[in-house]
Short mmCIF file of C-alpha atoms in Angstrom, two decimals:
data_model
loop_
_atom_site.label_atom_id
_atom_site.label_comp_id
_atom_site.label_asym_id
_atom_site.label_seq_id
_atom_site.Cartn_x
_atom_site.Cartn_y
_atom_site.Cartn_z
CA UNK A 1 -11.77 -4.00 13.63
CA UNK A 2 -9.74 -6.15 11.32
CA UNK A 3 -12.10 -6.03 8.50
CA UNK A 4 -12.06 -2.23 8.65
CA UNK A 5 -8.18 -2.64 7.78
CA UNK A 6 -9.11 -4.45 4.80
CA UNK A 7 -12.05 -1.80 3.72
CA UNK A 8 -9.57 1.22 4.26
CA UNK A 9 -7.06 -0.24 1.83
CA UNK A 10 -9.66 -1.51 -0.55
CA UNK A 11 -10.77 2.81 -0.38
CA UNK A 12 -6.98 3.55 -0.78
CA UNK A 13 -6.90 1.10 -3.54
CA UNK A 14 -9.79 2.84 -5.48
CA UNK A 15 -8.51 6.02 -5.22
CA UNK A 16 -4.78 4.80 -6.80
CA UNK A 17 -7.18 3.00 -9.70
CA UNK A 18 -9.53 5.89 -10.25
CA UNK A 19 -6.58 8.57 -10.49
CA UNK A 20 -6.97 10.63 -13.51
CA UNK A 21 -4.69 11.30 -16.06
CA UNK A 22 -1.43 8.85 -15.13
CA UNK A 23 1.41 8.37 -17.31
CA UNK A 24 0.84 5.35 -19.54
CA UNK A 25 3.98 4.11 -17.86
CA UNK A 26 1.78 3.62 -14.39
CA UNK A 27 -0.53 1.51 -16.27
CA UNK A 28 0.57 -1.13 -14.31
CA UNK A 29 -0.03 1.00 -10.80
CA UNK A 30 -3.94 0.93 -12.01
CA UNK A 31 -4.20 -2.56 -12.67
CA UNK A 32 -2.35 -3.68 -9.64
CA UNK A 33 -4.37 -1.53 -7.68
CA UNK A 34 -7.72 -2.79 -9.00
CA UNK A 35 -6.33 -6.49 -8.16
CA UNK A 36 -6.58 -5.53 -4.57
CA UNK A 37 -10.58 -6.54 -4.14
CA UNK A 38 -10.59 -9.70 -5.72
CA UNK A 39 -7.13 -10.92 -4.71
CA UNK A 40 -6.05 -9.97 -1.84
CA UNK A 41 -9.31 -8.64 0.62
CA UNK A 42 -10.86 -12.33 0.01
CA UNK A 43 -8.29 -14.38 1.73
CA UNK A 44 -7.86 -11.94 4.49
CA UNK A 45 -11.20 -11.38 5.47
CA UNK A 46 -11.76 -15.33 5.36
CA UNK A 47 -8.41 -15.81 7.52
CA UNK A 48 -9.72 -13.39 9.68
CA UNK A 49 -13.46 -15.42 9.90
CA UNK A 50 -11.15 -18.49 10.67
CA UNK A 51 -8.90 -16.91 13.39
CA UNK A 52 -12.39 -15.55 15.28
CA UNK A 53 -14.27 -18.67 14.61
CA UNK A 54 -11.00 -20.55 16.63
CA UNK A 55 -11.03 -17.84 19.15
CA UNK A 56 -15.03 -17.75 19.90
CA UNK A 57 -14.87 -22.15 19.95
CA UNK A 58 -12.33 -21.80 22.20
CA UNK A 59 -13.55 -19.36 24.50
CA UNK A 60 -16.77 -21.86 25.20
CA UNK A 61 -14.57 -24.83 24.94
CA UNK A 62 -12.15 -23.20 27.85
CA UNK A 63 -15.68 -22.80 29.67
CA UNK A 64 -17.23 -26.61 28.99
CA UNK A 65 -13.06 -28.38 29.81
CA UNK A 66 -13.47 -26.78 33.93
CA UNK A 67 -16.05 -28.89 35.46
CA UNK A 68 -14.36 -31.96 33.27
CA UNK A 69 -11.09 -30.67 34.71
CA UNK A 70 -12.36 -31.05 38.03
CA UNK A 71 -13.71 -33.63 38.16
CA UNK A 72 -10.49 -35.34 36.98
CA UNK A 73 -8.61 -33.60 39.94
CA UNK A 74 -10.88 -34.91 42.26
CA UNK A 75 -10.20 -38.35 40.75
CA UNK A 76 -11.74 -39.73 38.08
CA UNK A 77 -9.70 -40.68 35.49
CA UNK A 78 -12.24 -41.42 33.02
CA UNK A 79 -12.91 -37.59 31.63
CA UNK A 80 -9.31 -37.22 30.93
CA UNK A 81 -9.97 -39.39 27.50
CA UNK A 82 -12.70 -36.65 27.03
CA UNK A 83 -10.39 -33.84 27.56
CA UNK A 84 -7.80 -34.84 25.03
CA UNK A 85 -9.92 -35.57 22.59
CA UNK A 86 -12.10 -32.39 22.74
CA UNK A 87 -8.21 -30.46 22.61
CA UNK A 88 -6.99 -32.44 20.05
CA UNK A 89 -10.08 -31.14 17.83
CA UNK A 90 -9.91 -27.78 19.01
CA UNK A 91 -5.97 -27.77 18.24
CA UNK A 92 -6.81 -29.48 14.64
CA UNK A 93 -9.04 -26.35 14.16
CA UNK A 94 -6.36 -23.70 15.24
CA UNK A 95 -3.56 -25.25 12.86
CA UNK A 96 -5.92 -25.01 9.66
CA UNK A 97 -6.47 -21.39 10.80
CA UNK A 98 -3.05 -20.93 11.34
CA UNK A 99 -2.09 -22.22 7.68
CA UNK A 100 -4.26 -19.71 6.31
CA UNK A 101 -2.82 -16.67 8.13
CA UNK A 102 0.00 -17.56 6.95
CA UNK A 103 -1.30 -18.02 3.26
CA UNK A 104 -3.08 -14.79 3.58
CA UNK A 105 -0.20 -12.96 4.93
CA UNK A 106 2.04 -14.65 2.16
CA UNK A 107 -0.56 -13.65 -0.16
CA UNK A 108 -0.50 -9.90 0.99
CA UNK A 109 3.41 -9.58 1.52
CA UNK A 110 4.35 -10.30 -2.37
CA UNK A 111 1.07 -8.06 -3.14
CA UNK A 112 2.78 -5.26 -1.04
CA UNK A 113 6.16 -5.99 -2.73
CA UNK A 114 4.27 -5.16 -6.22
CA UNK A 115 2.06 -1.97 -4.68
CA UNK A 116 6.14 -0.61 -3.58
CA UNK A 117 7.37 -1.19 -6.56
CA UNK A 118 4.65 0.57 -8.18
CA UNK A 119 5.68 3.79 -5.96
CA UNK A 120 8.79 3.44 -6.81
CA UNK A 121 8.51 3.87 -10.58
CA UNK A 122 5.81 6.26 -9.90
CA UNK A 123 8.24 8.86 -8.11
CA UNK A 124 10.92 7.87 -10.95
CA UNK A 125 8.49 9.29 -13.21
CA UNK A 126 7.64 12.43 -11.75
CA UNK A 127 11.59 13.32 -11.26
CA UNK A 128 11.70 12.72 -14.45
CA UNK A 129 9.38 14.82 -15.47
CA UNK A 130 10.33 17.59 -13.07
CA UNK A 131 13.97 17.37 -15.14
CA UNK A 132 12.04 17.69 -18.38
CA UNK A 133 10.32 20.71 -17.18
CA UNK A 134 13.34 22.13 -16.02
CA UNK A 135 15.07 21.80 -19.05
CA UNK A 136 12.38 23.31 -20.70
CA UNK A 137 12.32 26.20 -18.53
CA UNK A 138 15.82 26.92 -19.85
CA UNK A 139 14.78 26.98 -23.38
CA UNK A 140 12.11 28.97 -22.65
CA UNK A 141 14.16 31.51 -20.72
CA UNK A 142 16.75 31.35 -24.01
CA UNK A 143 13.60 31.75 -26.72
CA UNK A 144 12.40 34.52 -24.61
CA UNK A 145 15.40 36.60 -24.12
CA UNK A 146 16.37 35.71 -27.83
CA UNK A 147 13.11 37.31 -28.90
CA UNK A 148 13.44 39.89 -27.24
CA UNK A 149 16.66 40.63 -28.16
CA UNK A 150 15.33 40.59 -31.63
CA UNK A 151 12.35 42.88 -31.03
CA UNK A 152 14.77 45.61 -29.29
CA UNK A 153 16.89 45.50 -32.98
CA UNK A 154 13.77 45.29 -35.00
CA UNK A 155 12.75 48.82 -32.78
CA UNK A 156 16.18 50.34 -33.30
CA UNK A 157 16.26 49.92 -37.32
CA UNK A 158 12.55 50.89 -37.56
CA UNK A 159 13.43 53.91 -36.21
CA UNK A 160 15.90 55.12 -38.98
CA UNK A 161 14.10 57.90 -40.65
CA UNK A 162 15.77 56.68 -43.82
CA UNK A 163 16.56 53.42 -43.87
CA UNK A 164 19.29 52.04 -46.10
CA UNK A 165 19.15 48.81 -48.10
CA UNK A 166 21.01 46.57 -45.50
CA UNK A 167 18.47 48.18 -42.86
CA UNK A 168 15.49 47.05 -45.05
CA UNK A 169 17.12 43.60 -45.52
CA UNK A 170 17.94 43.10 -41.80
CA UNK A 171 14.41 44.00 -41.06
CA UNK A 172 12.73 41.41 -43.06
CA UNK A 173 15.26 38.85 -41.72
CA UNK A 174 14.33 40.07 -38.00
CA UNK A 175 10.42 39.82 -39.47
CA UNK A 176 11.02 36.47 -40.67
CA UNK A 177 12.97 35.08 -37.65
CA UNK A 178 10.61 36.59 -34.93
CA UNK A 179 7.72 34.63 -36.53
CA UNK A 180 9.91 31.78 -36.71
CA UNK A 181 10.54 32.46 -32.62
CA UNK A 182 6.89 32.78 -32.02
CA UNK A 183 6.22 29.25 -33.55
CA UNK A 184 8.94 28.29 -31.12
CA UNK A 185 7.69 29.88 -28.20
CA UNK A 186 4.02 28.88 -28.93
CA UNK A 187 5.21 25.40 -29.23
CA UNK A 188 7.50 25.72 -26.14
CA UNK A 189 4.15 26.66 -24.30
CA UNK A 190 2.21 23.91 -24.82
CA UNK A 191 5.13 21.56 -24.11
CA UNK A 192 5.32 23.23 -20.60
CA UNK A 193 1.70 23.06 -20.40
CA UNK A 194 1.61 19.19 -21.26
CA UNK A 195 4.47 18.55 -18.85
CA UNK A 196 3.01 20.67 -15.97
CA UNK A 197 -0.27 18.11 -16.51
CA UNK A 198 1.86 15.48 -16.76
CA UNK A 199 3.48 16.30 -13.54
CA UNK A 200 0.79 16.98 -11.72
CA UNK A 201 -0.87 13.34 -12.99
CA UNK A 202 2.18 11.88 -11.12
CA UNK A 203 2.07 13.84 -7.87
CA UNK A 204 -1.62 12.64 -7.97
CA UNK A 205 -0.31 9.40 -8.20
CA UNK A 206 2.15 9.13 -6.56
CA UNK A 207 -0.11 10.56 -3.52
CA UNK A 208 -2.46 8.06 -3.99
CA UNK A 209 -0.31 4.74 -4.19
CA UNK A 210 1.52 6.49 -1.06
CA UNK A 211 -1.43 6.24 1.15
CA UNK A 212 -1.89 3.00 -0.59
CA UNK A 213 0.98 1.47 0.67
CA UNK A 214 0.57 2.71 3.82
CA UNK A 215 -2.93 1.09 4.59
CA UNK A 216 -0.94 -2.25 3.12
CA UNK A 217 1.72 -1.61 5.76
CA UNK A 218 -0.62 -1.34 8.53
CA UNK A 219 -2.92 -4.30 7.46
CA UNK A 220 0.33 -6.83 6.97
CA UNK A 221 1.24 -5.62 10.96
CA UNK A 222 -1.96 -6.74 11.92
CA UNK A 223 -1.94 -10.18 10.23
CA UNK A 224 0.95 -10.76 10.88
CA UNK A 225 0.21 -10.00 14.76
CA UNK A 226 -2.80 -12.22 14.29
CA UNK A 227 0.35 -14.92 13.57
CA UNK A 228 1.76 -14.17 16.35
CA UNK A 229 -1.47 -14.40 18.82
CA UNK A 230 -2.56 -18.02 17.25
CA UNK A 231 1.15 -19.50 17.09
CA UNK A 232 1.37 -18.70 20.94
CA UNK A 233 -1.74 -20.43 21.61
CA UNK A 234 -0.86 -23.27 19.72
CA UNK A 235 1.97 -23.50 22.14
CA UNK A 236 -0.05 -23.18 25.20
CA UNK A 237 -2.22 -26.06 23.85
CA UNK A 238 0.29 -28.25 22.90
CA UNK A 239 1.98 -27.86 26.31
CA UNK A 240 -1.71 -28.50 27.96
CA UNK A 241 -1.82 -31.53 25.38
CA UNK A 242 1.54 -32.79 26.67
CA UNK A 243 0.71 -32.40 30.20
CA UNK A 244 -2.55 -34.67 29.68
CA UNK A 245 -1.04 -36.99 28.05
CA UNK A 246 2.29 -37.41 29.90
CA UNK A 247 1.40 -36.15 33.72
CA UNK A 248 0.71 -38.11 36.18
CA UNK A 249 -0.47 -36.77 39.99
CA UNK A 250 -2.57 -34.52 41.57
CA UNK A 251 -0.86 -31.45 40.19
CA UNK A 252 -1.39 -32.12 36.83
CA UNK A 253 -5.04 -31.13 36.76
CA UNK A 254 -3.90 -27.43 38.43
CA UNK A 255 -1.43 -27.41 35.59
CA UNK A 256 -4.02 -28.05 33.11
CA UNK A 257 -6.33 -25.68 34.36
CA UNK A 258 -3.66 -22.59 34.09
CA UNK A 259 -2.98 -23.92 30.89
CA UNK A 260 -6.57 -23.65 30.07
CA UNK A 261 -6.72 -20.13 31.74
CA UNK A 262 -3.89 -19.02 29.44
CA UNK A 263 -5.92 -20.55 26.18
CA UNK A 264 -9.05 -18.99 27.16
CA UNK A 265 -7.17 -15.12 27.76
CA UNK A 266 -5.80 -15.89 24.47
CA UNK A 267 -9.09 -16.16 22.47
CA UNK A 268 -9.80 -12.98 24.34
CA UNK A 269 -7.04 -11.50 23.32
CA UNK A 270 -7.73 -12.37 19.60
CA UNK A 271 -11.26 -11.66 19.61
CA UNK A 272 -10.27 -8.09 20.41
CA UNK A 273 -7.47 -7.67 17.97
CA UNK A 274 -10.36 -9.05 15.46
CA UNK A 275 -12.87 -6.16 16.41
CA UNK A 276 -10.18 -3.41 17.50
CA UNK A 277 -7.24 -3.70 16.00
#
């Protein structure tokens, strides 16, 4: 059903605002995502109320108009007043539902625009961060062959039975710089380790406002579809309308009556978009 479009991306929606650990630069992503319940559901799911209210009036309406219809085909011309004017209110009640589809679609189309964006900038920063990482690699690769390199010499002069004074000298300087390399290398480590969170904190996200956008993808098809089912029954009626109004001769009532046959598979149609689509 329609409202369990809306539910499924108010879940999705959650799970984008409750993902741990995201780059202050998705700030944004969290708050946009936490707009979704209190901006966006509330006009859909009262568009949607409107569209079904339409569709279940006119269903009985189609029902109550045949007998009138009838009667006016077998000749009096007295119920046609009746007819128009029980159209006319039913067609007053499907343009106010129609202006807020196409509010609430309006409404969810720029929200969509933002959630996108959001991606975007999201999978900006986890390339980014997958180049940082890379270039750390590198370094650490370099800081780890360049200490070892310097243990291999620091094993070579220790083993000079006697050692002379540039020997001694060397060694101290190969002391002094390895400790200087570990500092690096510890340092190095936790950089990797903070990127590696960092990066994951992305993917998460980046997941997240995927499946996001996805549910928003799917629940603008289906309001906008619910456009589409109401603006062709607004043609149908005004067609019917014009017919009443402007027709004259026995056919007219048959015409009328299709016409009404058309409105009432309509409503059908959007009563089970409403609870199936």
């Amino acid at each position: 059903m329609f409202q369990t479009l809306i539910d499924n991306a108010a879940r999705a929606a959650k799970a984008v605002a409750d993902t741990p650990h995201l780059p202050p630069e998705a700030d944004g992503l969290r708050a946009h995502a936490a707009d979704f319940p209190a901006a966006v559901a509330p006009p859909l799911g009262a568009m949607a109320a409107q569209i079904g209210a339409f569709a279940g009036t006119a269903c009985e309406t189609t029902e109550r108009l045949k007998p009138l219809i009838d009667a006016w085909g077998a000749g009096d011309e007295h119920v046609r007043d009746a007819i128009l004017a029980v159209l006319s209110d039913l067609t007053k009640r499907l343009s106010d539902a129609i202006a807020a589809d196409q509010a609430a679609f309006a409404v969810l189309s720029r929200y969509r625009d933002q959630i996108l964006a959001d991606q975007r900038q999201v999978a900006q920063i986890a390339r980014d961060v997958a180049v940082r990482i890379d270039v750390l690699r590198t370094r650490l690769d370099q800081a780890r062959d360049e200490a070892e390199t310097q243990r291999k010499r620091l094993t070579i002069l220790r083993a000079i039975p006697f050692p002379l004074p540039w020997v001694v000298a060397e060694i101290v300087s190969l002391i002094g710089s390895g400790h200087t390399m570990e500092q690096e290398l510890s340092s190095l480590y936790r950089q990797q380790a903070d990127l590696q969170g960092q990066a994951a904190a992305a993917a998460g996200g980046a997941t997240a406002v995927q499946g996001f956008a996805g549910q928003l993808a799917v629940l603008e098809t289906a309001t906008q579809n619910l456009v589409t089912f109401a603006s062709a029954a607004q043609g149908n009626m005004m067609q019917m309308m014009q017919a009443l109004t402007g027709g004259a001769g026995s056919a007219v009532p048959v015409v009328v009556h299709a016409y009404l046959a058309t409105l009432a598979a309509e409503a059908r149609s959007i009563q089970h978009y409403l609870a199936d689509g």
